[in-house]
mmCIF file of C-alpha atoms and ligand atoms in Angstrom:
data_model
loop_
_atom_site.group_PDB
_atom_site.id
_atom_site.type_symbol
_atom_site.label_atom_id
_atom_site.label_comp_id
_atom_site.label_asym_id
_atom_site.label_seq_id
_atom_site.Cartn_x
_atom_site.Cartn_y
_atom_site.Cartn_z
ATOM 1 C CA MET A 1 100.814 83.779 78.008
ATOM 2 C CA LYS A 2 103.240 81.371 76.112
ATOM 3 C CA GLU A 3 105.982 83.830 75.119
ATOM 4 C CA ASN A 4 108.406 80.517 74.233
ATOM 5 C CA SER A 5 106.984 77.014 73.530
ATOM 6 C CA ALA A 6 109.638 75.683 75.698
ATOM 7 C CA GLN A 7 108.074 77.188 78.852
ATOM 8 C CA ARG A 8 106.105 75.298 81.695
ATOM 9 C CA HIS A 9 103.443 77.406 83.016
ATOM 10 C CA ILE A 10 103.371 76.341 86.560
ATOM 11 C CA LEU A 11 100.216 77.618 88.785
ATOM 12 C CA ILE A 12 100.804 76.818 92.802
ATOM 13 C CA VAL A 13 98.024 77.711 95.005
ATOM 14 C CA ASP A 14 98.173 77.643 98.643
ATOM 15 C CA ASN A 15 97.722 80.701 101.662
ATOM 16 C CA ASP A 16 100.809 79.212 103.463
ATOM 17 C CA THR A 17 102.944 81.954 101.958
ATOM 18 C CA ARG A 18 105.831 79.862 103.706
ATOM 19 C CA ILE A 19 105.806 76.725 101.667
ATOM 20 C CA VAL A 20 104.908 78.870 98.212
ATOM 21 C CA ALA A 21 107.588 80.798 99.048
ATOM 22 C CA GLU A 22 110.367 77.245 99.953
ATOM 23 C CA MET A 23 108.917 75.801 96.704
ATOM 24 C CA VAL A 24 109.559 78.480 94.024
ATOM 25 C CA ARG A 25 112.532 79.005 95.809
ATOM 26 C CA ALA A 26 113.289 74.649 95.281
ATOM 27 C CA LEU A 27 111.509 75.355 91.828
ATOM 28 C CA SER A 28 113.834 78.250 90.245
ATOM 29 C CA LEU A 29 117.175 75.994 90.366
ATOM 30 C CA ARG A 30 114.817 74.319 87.124
ATOM 31 C CA ASP A 31 115.179 75.271 83.973
ATOM 32 C CA HIS A 32 111.956 76.655 81.485
ATOM 33 C CA LEU A 33 109.241 76.471 84.461
ATOM 34 C CA GLN A 34 107.215 79.635 84.507
ATOM 35 C CA ILE A 35 106.138 80.050 88.089
ATOM 36 C CA HIS A 36 102.925 81.806 89.344
ATOM 37 C CA THR A 37 101.376 81.335 92.707
ATOM 38 C CA CYS A 38 98.253 82.633 94.444
ATOM 39 C CA THR A 39 97.491 82.562 98.027
ATOM 40 C CA ASN A 40 93.615 82.051 98.300
ATOM 41 C CA GLY A 41 91.254 80.800 95.453
ATOM 42 C CA ALA A 42 89.546 83.550 94.191
ATOM 43 C CA ASP A 43 92.436 84.621 92.772
ATOM 44 C CA ALA A 44 93.629 81.370 92.044
ATOM 45 C CA LEU A 45 90.259 81.191 90.054
ATOM 46 C CA GLN A 46 90.648 84.175 87.928
ATOM 47 C CA ALA A 47 94.348 83.295 86.927
ATOM 48 C CA LEU A 48 92.921 79.906 85.847
ATOM 49 C CA GLN A 49 89.644 81.657 83.494
ATOM 50 C CA GLN A 50 92.691 84.153 82.278
ATOM 51 C CA ASN A 51 95.871 80.822 81.398
ATOM 52 C CA THR A 52 95.818 77.500 80.530
ATOM 53 C CA PHE A 53 98.479 76.182 82.569
ATOM 54 C CA ASP A 54 100.510 73.203 82.385
ATOM 55 C CA LEU A 55 100.856 72.510 85.550
ATOM 56 C CA ILE A 56 98.416 73.222 88.799
ATOM 57 C CA ILE A 57 99.675 72.435 92.163
ATOM 58 C CA ALA A 58 97.103 73.612 94.635
ATOM 59 C CA ASP A 59 96.259 72.743 98.769
ATOM 60 C CA TRP A 60 93.473 71.524 99.465
ATOM 61 C CA HIS A 61 92.303 73.727 101.616
ATOM 62 C CA VAL A 62 92.909 77.289 100.350
ATOM 63 C CA PRO A 63 90.501 80.234 101.366
ATOM 64 C CA GLN A 64 87.355 81.087 99.041
ATOM 65 C CA VAL A 65 87.603 78.416 96.417
ATOM 66 C CA ASP A 66 89.034 74.798 98.060
ATOM 67 C CA GLY A 67 92.000 73.201 95.313
ATOM 68 C CA ILE A 68 90.052 70.399 94.859
ATOM 69 C CA THR A 69 87.529 72.850 92.843
ATOM 70 C CA LEU A 70 90.068 74.100 91.419
ATOM 71 C CA ILE A 71 91.629 71.290 90.154
ATOM 72 C CA ARG A 72 88.249 70.690 88.648
ATOM 73 C CA HIS A 73 88.205 73.933 86.435
ATOM 74 C CA ALA A 74 91.916 73.501 85.465
ATOM 75 C CA GLN A 75 90.692 70.323 84.012
ATOM 76 C CA GLU A 76 87.811 71.976 82.592
ATOM 77 C CA ARG A 77 89.617 74.497 80.885
ATOM 78 C CA SER A 78 91.900 72.243 79.153
ATOM 79 C CA ALA A 79 92.679 67.736 79.423
ATOM 80 C CA GLU A 80 96.162 68.368 79.250
ATOM 81 C CA THR A 81 96.835 70.331 82.632
ATOM 82 C CA VAL A 82 98.448 68.335 85.498
ATOM 83 C CA THR A 83 97.308 68.156 87.997
ATOM 84 C CA VAL A 84 98.698 68.120 92.158
ATOM 85 C CA LEU A 85 97.093 68.137 94.830
ATOM 86 C CA MET A 86 98.486 68.802 98.180
ATOM 87 C CA SER A 87 96.874 68.191 101.891
ATOM 88 C CA HIS A 88 97.954 66.844 105.538
ATOM 89 C CA TYR A 89 95.966 63.280 104.846
ATOM 90 C CA SER A 90 97.460 60.583 103.016
ATOM 91 C CA ILE A 91 96.652 59.275 100.362
ATOM 92 C CA ALA A 92 94.484 56.548 102.222
ATOM 93 C CA GLU A 93 92.740 59.503 104.253
ATOM 94 C CA ALA A 94 92.507 61.765 100.969
ATOM 95 C CA GLN A 95 91.373 58.687 99.207
ATOM 96 C CA SER A 96 88.037 57.818 101.533
ATOM 97 C CA LEU A 97 87.386 61.843 101.738
ATOM 98 C CA SER A 98 86.835 61.933 98.141
ATOM 99 C CA ALA A 99 84.543 59.708 95.980
ATOM 100 C CA THR A 100 86.455 60.210 93.025
ATOM 101 C CA PRO A 101 90.317 60.277 92.236
ATOM 102 C CA VAL A 102 90.597 64.096 91.190
ATOM 103 C CA ALA A 103 94.106 64.918 90.932
ATOM 104 C CA HIS A 104 96.974 63.088 89.494
ATOM 105 C CA HIS A 105 99.545 63.009 91.812
ATOM 106 C CA TYR A 106 99.380 63.992 95.389
ATOM 107 C CA LEU A 107 101.928 65.655 98.197
ATOM 108 C CA THR A 108 101.068 64.639 101.534
ATOM 109 C CA LYS A 109 102.785 67.564 103.798
ATOM 110 C CA PRO A 110 104.972 68.313 105.388
ATOM 111 C CA PHE A 111 106.764 67.443 102.119
ATOM 112 C CA ALA A 112 110.387 67.294 101.515
ATOM 113 C CA MET A 113 111.492 69.792 98.770
ATOM 114 C CA ASP A 114 113.286 66.611 97.045
ATOM 115 C CA ASP A 115 110.072 65.077 96.705
ATOM 116 C CA LEU A 116 107.877 68.203 94.665
ATOM 117 C CA ILE A 117 111.113 68.301 92.785
ATOM 118 C CA SER A 118 110.391 64.173 92.037
ATOM 119 C CA VAL A 119 107.130 64.781 91.568
ATOM 120 C CA ILE A 120 108.357 67.848 88.617
ATOM 121 C CA ASP A 121 110.981 65.995 86.867
ATOM 122 C CA SER A 122 108.545 62.577 86.282
ATOM 123 C CA ILE A 123 105.979 65.196 84.553
ATOM 124 C CA PHE A 124 108.265 66.707 82.811
ATOM 125 C CA PRO A 125 111.053 64.634 82.175
ATOM 126 C CA ALA A 126 113.139 66.047 78.983
ATOM 127 C CA ILE A 127 113.137 70.129 80.373
ATOM 128 C CA THR A 128 113.986 70.886 83.679
ATOM 129 C CA ASN A 129 117.091 69.018 84.699
ATOM 130 C CA HIS A 130 119.323 71.086 87.004
ATOM 131 C CA SER A 131 120.970 73.234 84.820
ATOM 132 C CA PRO A 132 125.089 72.640 85.887
ATOM 133 C CA LYS A 133 126.318 76.227 84.347
ATOM 134 C CA VAL A 134 124.373 78.415 86.934
ATOM 135 C CA ALA A 135 126.938 78.853 90.087
ATOM 136 C CA HIS A 136 124.641 81.025 92.599
ATOM 137 C CA VAL A 137 121.189 81.970 92.113
ATOM 138 C CA LEU A 138 120.259 85.825 92.903
ATOM 139 C CA LYS A 139 117.302 86.566 94.598
ATOM 140 C CA VAL A 140 115.702 90.021 93.668
ATOM 141 C CA VAL A 141 111.919 91.347 94.667
ATOM 142 C CA LEU A 142 110.325 93.983 92.510
ATOM 143 C CA GLY A 143 107.706 96.364 94.580
ATOM 144 C CA GLY A 144 105.043 99.574 94.184
ATOM 145 C CA ASP A 145 102.250 99.870 93.812
ATOM 146 C CA ALA A 146 99.782 97.946 90.957
ATOM 147 C CA ASN A 147 99.868 99.437 87.424
ATOM 148 C CA VAL A 148 103.749 100.942 87.870
ATOM 149 C CA GLY A 149 104.810 98.527 85.393
ATOM 150 C CA LYS A 150 106.517 95.925 87.419
ATOM 151 C CA THR A 151 105.022 93.247 84.952
ATOM 152 C CA SER A 152 105.667 95.110 81.764
ATOM 153 C CA LEU A 153 109.438 95.392 82.763
ATOM 154 C CA ILE A 154 110.059 91.734 83.238
ATOM 155 C CA GLN A 155 108.244 90.954 80.055
ATOM 156 C CA ARG A 156 110.578 94.116 78.458
ATOM 157 C CA TYR A 157 114.091 92.814 80.252
ATOM 158 C CA CYS A 158 113.756 89.212 80.040
ATOM 159 C CA THR A 159 111.887 88.820 75.769
ATOM 160 C CA GLY A 160 112.281 92.419 74.332
ATOM 161 C CA LEU A 161 108.725 92.485 74.363
ATOM 162 C CA PHE A 162 106.245 95.455 75.155
ATOM 163 C CA ASP A 163 102.294 94.586 75.053
ATOM 164 C CA PRO A 164 100.494 96.829 76.026
ATOM 165 C CA THR A 165 97.549 95.133 76.493
ATOM 166 C CA ARG A 166 98.815 92.208 78.905
ATOM 167 C CA ALA A 167 96.428 90.976 81.997
ATOM 168 C CA MET A 168 96.950 92.519 85.449
ATOM 169 C CA THR A 169 98.777 90.320 87.725
ATOM 170 C CA ILE A 170 97.098 88.019 90.269
ATOM 171 C CA GLY A 171 99.460 86.584 93.306
ATOM 172 C CA VAL A 172 103.471 86.667 92.769
ATOM 173 C CA ASP A 173 104.967 85.798 89.591
ATOM 174 C CA PHE A 174 108.485 84.618 89.176
ATOM 175 C CA HIS A 175 110.911 85.092 86.697
ATOM 176 C CA LEU A 176 114.281 83.588 85.313
ATOM 177 C CA TYR A 177 116.952 85.763 83.969
ATOM 178 C CA ASP A 178 120.631 83.967 83.069
ATOM 179 C CA LEU A 179 123.401 86.324 82.918
ATOM 180 C CA GLU A 180 126.978 86.608 83.669
ATOM 181 C CA ILE A 181 128.899 88.967 86.307
ATOM 182 C CA GLU A 182 132.791 88.857 86.380
ATOM 183 C CA GLN A 183 132.744 85.237 84.427
ATOM 184 C CA GLU A 184 130.503 83.654 87.201
ATOM 185 C CA PRO A 185 127.016 82.343 85.349
ATOM 186 C CA LEU A 186 124.452 83.658 87.467
ATOM 187 C CA ARG A 187 120.257 82.735 87.670
ATOM 188 C CA LEU A 188 118.501 86.036 88.412
ATOM 189 C CA VAL A 189 115.113 85.016 89.984
ATOM 190 C CA VAL A 190 112.807 88.214 89.312
ATOM 191 C CA TRP A 191 110.383 88.333 92.320
ATOM 192 C CA ASP A 192 107.476 90.130 91.323
ATOM 193 C CA LEU A 193 105.323 91.450 94.286
ATOM 194 C CA GLY A 194 102.864 92.950 92.616
ATOM 195 C CA GLY A 195 99.393 90.956 92.977
ATOM 196 C CA GLN A 196 99.831 91.301 97.256
ATOM 197 C CA GLU A 197 99.984 95.031 97.836
ATOM 198 C CA ARG A 198 96.223 94.485 99.615
ATOM 199 C CA PHE A 199 98.260 93.044 102.908
ATOM 200 C CA SER A 200 101.913 93.361 104.061
ATOM 201 C CA PHE A 201 102.116 90.750 106.072
ATOM 202 C CA ALA A 202 101.134 88.254 103.289
ATOM 203 C CA ARG A 203 104.570 89.467 101.899
ATOM 204 C CA GLN A 204 107.011 88.780 104.498
ATOM 205 C CA ALA A 205 107.688 85.076 103.927
ATOM 206 C CA PHE A 206 108.225 86.350 100.098
ATOM 207 C CA TYR A 207 110.945 88.617 101.422
ATOM 208 C CA ARG A 208 113.034 86.026 102.698
ATOM 209 C CA GLY A 209 116.575 85.369 101.134
ATOM 210 C CA THR A 210 115.989 88.450 99.278
ATOM 211 C CA GLN A 211 119.681 90.155 97.919
ATOM 212 C CA ALA A 212 118.470 93.553 96.325
ATOM 213 C CA VAL A 213 115.360 95.290 95.486
ATOM 214 C CA GLY A 214 113.945 97.288 93.226
ATOM 215 C CA LEU A 215 111.146 99.958 93.837
ATOM 216 C CA VAL A 216 108.977 101.389 91.322
ATOM 217 C CA PHE A 217 106.852 104.095 90.806
ATOM 218 C CA ASP A 218 105.148 105.511 87.875
ATOM 219 C CA ALA A 219 106.658 108.709 86.574
ATOM 220 C CA SER A 220 103.572 110.321 85.427
ATOM 221 C CA ASN A 221 101.495 108.988 88.722
ATOM 222 C CA ARG A 222 101.913 111.048 92.239
ATOM 223 C CA THR A 223 100.388 108.500 93.437
ATOM 224 C CA SER A 224 102.470 105.848 92.723
ATOM 225 C CA PHE A 225 105.280 107.933 93.927
ATOM 226 C CA TYR A 226 103.828 108.843 97.069
ATOM 227 C CA ASN A 227 103.328 104.968 97.688
ATOM 228 C CA LEU A 228 106.932 104.419 97.819
ATOM 229 C CA MET A 229 107.632 105.623 101.289
ATOM 230 C CA ARG A 230 105.605 102.620 102.485
ATOM 231 C CA TRP A 231 107.203 99.906 100.297
ATOM 232 C CA TRP A 232 110.354 102.039 101.220
ATOM 233 C CA ARG A 233 109.580 101.161 105.136
ATOM 234 C CA GLU A 234 108.682 97.467 104.370
ATOM 235 C CA THR A 235 111.761 96.888 102.842
ATOM 236 C CA ARG A 236 113.794 98.144 105.479
ATOM 237 C CA GLU A 237 111.763 96.351 108.189
ATOM 238 C CA TYR A 238 111.704 92.980 106.455
ATOM 239 C CA LEU A 239 115.488 93.658 104.832
ATOM 240 C CA PRO A 240 117.820 95.659 106.876
ATOM 241 C CA GLY A 241 120.688 95.706 104.908
ATOM 242 C CA VAL A 242 119.685 94.330 101.856
ATOM 243 C CA PRO A 243 120.607 97.012 98.863
ATOM 244 C CA VAL A 244 117.536 99.083 97.466
ATOM 245 C CA LEU A 245 117.035 100.880 93.919
ATOM 246 C CA MET A 246 114.564 103.118 93.103
ATOM 247 C CA LEU A 247 112.846 103.154 89.298
ATOM 248 C CA ALA A 248 110.847 105.650 88.256
ATOM 249 C CA ASN A 249 109.783 104.011 85.406
ATOM 250 C CA LYS A 250 106.612 105.187 82.161
ATOM 251 C CA ILE A 251 108.551 108.138 81.475
ATOM 252 C CA ASP A 252 107.179 108.120 77.593
ATOM 253 C CA LEU A 253 104.717 109.609 79.302
ATOM 254 C CA PRO A 254 103.853 113.038 80.468
ATOM 255 C CA ARG A 255 105.522 113.491 84.115
ATOM 256 C CA GLN A 256 104.136 113.863 87.210
ATOM 257 C CA ILE A 257 107.246 113.565 89.341
ATOM 258 C CA SER A 258 110.837 115.146 87.822
ATOM 259 C CA THR A 259 113.705 113.473 87.669
ATOM 260 C CA GLU A 260 115.337 116.434 90.238
ATOM 261 C CA GLU A 261 111.752 115.741 91.996
ATOM 262 C CA ALA A 262 112.702 111.376 92.730
ATOM 263 C CA GLN A 263 116.385 112.585 92.776
ATOM 264 C CA GLN A 264 115.786 114.437 96.114
ATOM 265 C CA ILE A 265 113.690 111.310 97.732
ATOM 266 C CA ALA A 266 116.689 108.954 96.332
ATOM 267 C CA GLN A 267 119.240 111.179 98.360
ATOM 268 C CA ALA A 268 117.250 111.608 100.821
ATOM 269 C CA TRP A 269 117.082 107.549 101.474
ATOM 270 C CA ASN A 270 120.961 107.226 100.493
ATOM 271 C CA ILE A 271 119.749 104.948 97.355
ATOM 272 C CA GLN A 272 120.703 105.015 93.288
ATOM 273 C CA LEU A 273 117.560 106.256 91.045
ATOM 274 C CA PHE A 274 116.878 104.723 87.599
ATOM 275 C CA GLU A 275 114.546 105.513 84.929
ATOM 276 C CA SER A 276 113.061 103.917 82.298
ATOM 277 C CA SER A 277 110.186 103.218 80.043
ATOM 278 C CA CYS A 278 108.935 100.028 78.994
ATOM 279 C CA ALA A 279 107.011 101.415 75.754
ATOM 280 C CA THR A 280 110.711 102.416 73.862
ATOM 281 C CA GLY A 281 113.274 100.263 76.133
ATOM 282 C CA ASP A 282 115.097 103.234 77.547
ATOM 283 C CA GLY A 283 117.018 102.361 80.802
ATOM 284 C CA VAL A 284 115.335 98.366 81.193
ATOM 285 C CA ASN A 285 118.719 96.545 80.643
ATOM 286 C CA GLU A 286 120.142 99.301 82.547
ATOM 287 C CA PHE A 287 118.119 99.160 85.507
ATOM 288 C CA PHE A 288 118.573 95.044 85.889
ATOM 289 C CA HIS A 289 122.047 94.988 85.309
ATOM 290 C CA ALA A 290 122.506 97.492 88.454
ATOM 291 C CA LEU A 291 119.776 95.079 90.023
ATOM 292 C CA ALA A 292 121.931 91.679 89.315
ATOM 293 C CA GLN A 293 125.541 93.907 90.209
ATOM 294 C CA SER A 294 123.513 95.154 93.739
ATOM 295 C CA ALA A 295 122.233 91.429 94.709
ATOM 296 C CA TRP A 296 125.937 89.826 93.269
ATOM 297 C CA GLU A 297 127.422 92.305 95.725
ATOM 298 C CA HIS A 298 125.117 92.009 98.775
ATOM 299 C CA LEU A 299 126.067 88.289 98.384
ATOM 300 C CA HIS A 300 129.517 88.157 98.087
ATOM 301 C CA ALA A 301 129.346 90.591 101.292
ATOM 302 C CA LEU A 302 127.592 88.221 103.037
ATOM 303 C CA THR A 303 129.535 85.128 102.098
ATOM 304 C CA ALA A 304 132.505 87.266 103.031
ATOM 305 C CA THR A 305 131.302 87.480 106.571
ATOM 306 C CA LYS A 306 130.562 83.813 107.310
HETATM 307 P P1 GDP B 1 102.302 96.189 87.401
HETATM 308 O O1 GDP B 1 100.816 96.011 88.202
HETATM 309 O O2 GDP B 1 103.341 96.936 88.172
HETATM 310 O O3 GDP B 1 102.772 94.881 87.113
HETATM 311 O O4 GDP B 1 102.096 96.772 86.107
HETATM 312 P P2 GDP B 1 101.933 96.552 84.448
HETATM 313 O O5 GDP B 1 103.329 95.631 84.277
HETATM 314 O O6 GDP B 1 100.809 95.177 84.599
HETATM 315 O O7 GDP B 1 101.645 97.471 83.479
HETATM 316 C C1 GDP B 1 100.415 98.972 84.221
HETATM 317 C C2 GDP B 1 100.230 98.531 82.765
HETATM 318 O O8 GDP B 1 101.138 100.343 82.436
HETATM 319 C C3 GDP B 1 99.731 98.151 81.401
HETATM 320 O O9 GDP B 1 98.530 98.811 80.841
HETATM 321 C C4 GDP B 1 101.208 98.647 81.121
HETATM 322 O O10 GDP B 1 101.102 98.376 79.524
HETATM 323 C C5 GDP B 1 101.530 100.371 80.846
HETATM 324 N N1 GDP B 1 103.079 100.242 81.104
HETATM 325 C C6 GDP B 1 103.976 99.799 81.550
HETATM 326 N N2 GDP B 1 105.006 100.109 81.264
HETATM 327 C C7 GDP B 1 104.610 101.195 80.836
HETATM 328 C C8 GDP B 1 105.439 102.579 80.432
HETATM 329 O O11 GDP B 1 106.993 102.582 80.398
HETATM 330 N N3 GDP B 1 104.700 103.258 79.229
HETATM 331 C C9 GDP B 1 103.716 103.220 79.114
HETATM 332 N N4 GDP B 1 103.488 104.047 77.846
HETATM 333 N N5 GDP B 1 102.872 102.497 79.353
HETATM 334 C C10 GDP B 1 103.432 100.832 80.244
HETATM 335 MG MG1 MG B 2 102.400 93.000 87.263
#
């Protein structure tokens, strides 16, 4: 998982998706953070078994496996993992309820995002300073069925690498990419909603404040193309007026969906079609640049009408 030694990997666990989305938004202005989120304890446990995190921030009362158990698991896996426990209890109440101190830091809910930032900055003092170069943060979301290649696309775009053995995404991942459009330094934050496909209502909070959406299907898999309709309806419901791009991925494999067939649907929805392969790298940069450009134009249109 560690593709860059300066990166710090953070796992956030809370079933309150609004709080998770707010925390991610606050942290996306910090540098060098790779944020991963889970909204239940079972997913978090699986993520902890697959990866070593530098920091885990867990709510005490998450469904299936509670935050204290998760923190203990993280500490057993690596003694270096810094732990933060969140709950509605005050520190005194928390101490009286749990015999031994379990976490390095404690956040009493509701907390201000500045409190979260202070904790993060105290844990990683040298690396996470606010990046003054960035003028705007663009939030884009990737939707589409599991296995269509969303995580691989982000990896390919951010690192130029393709790892065919990568483990499946559990929960929601976030990736930062700094770029310039029209000489403006921008930070693209890509939200990969992949691991949340089971429940569309759980995704609602993650859509807030999105400036562009990429809907990805696997050109070698007809079902993933048919299911794009559900993703399309969902984005129209939660993000009316936000630009959407369609992406046919895995074009290196034998195709079940031709360009012409995909183009017909894209035209019916009045959106642009792109094609890519993470294996060869074809079309990946073009897609993300178009996504960033659409997000930038949407942000402009919003600020112009205010
Ligand atoms: P996600 O669930 O949408 O995030 O999909 P992943 O990125 O995890 O990819 C699912 C599987 O498809 C993995 O085995 C990838 O290696 C593979 N994959 C992703 N993109 C491509 C591609 O463009 N070509 C080929 N041949 N395989 C791909
Ligand atoms: Mg994924």
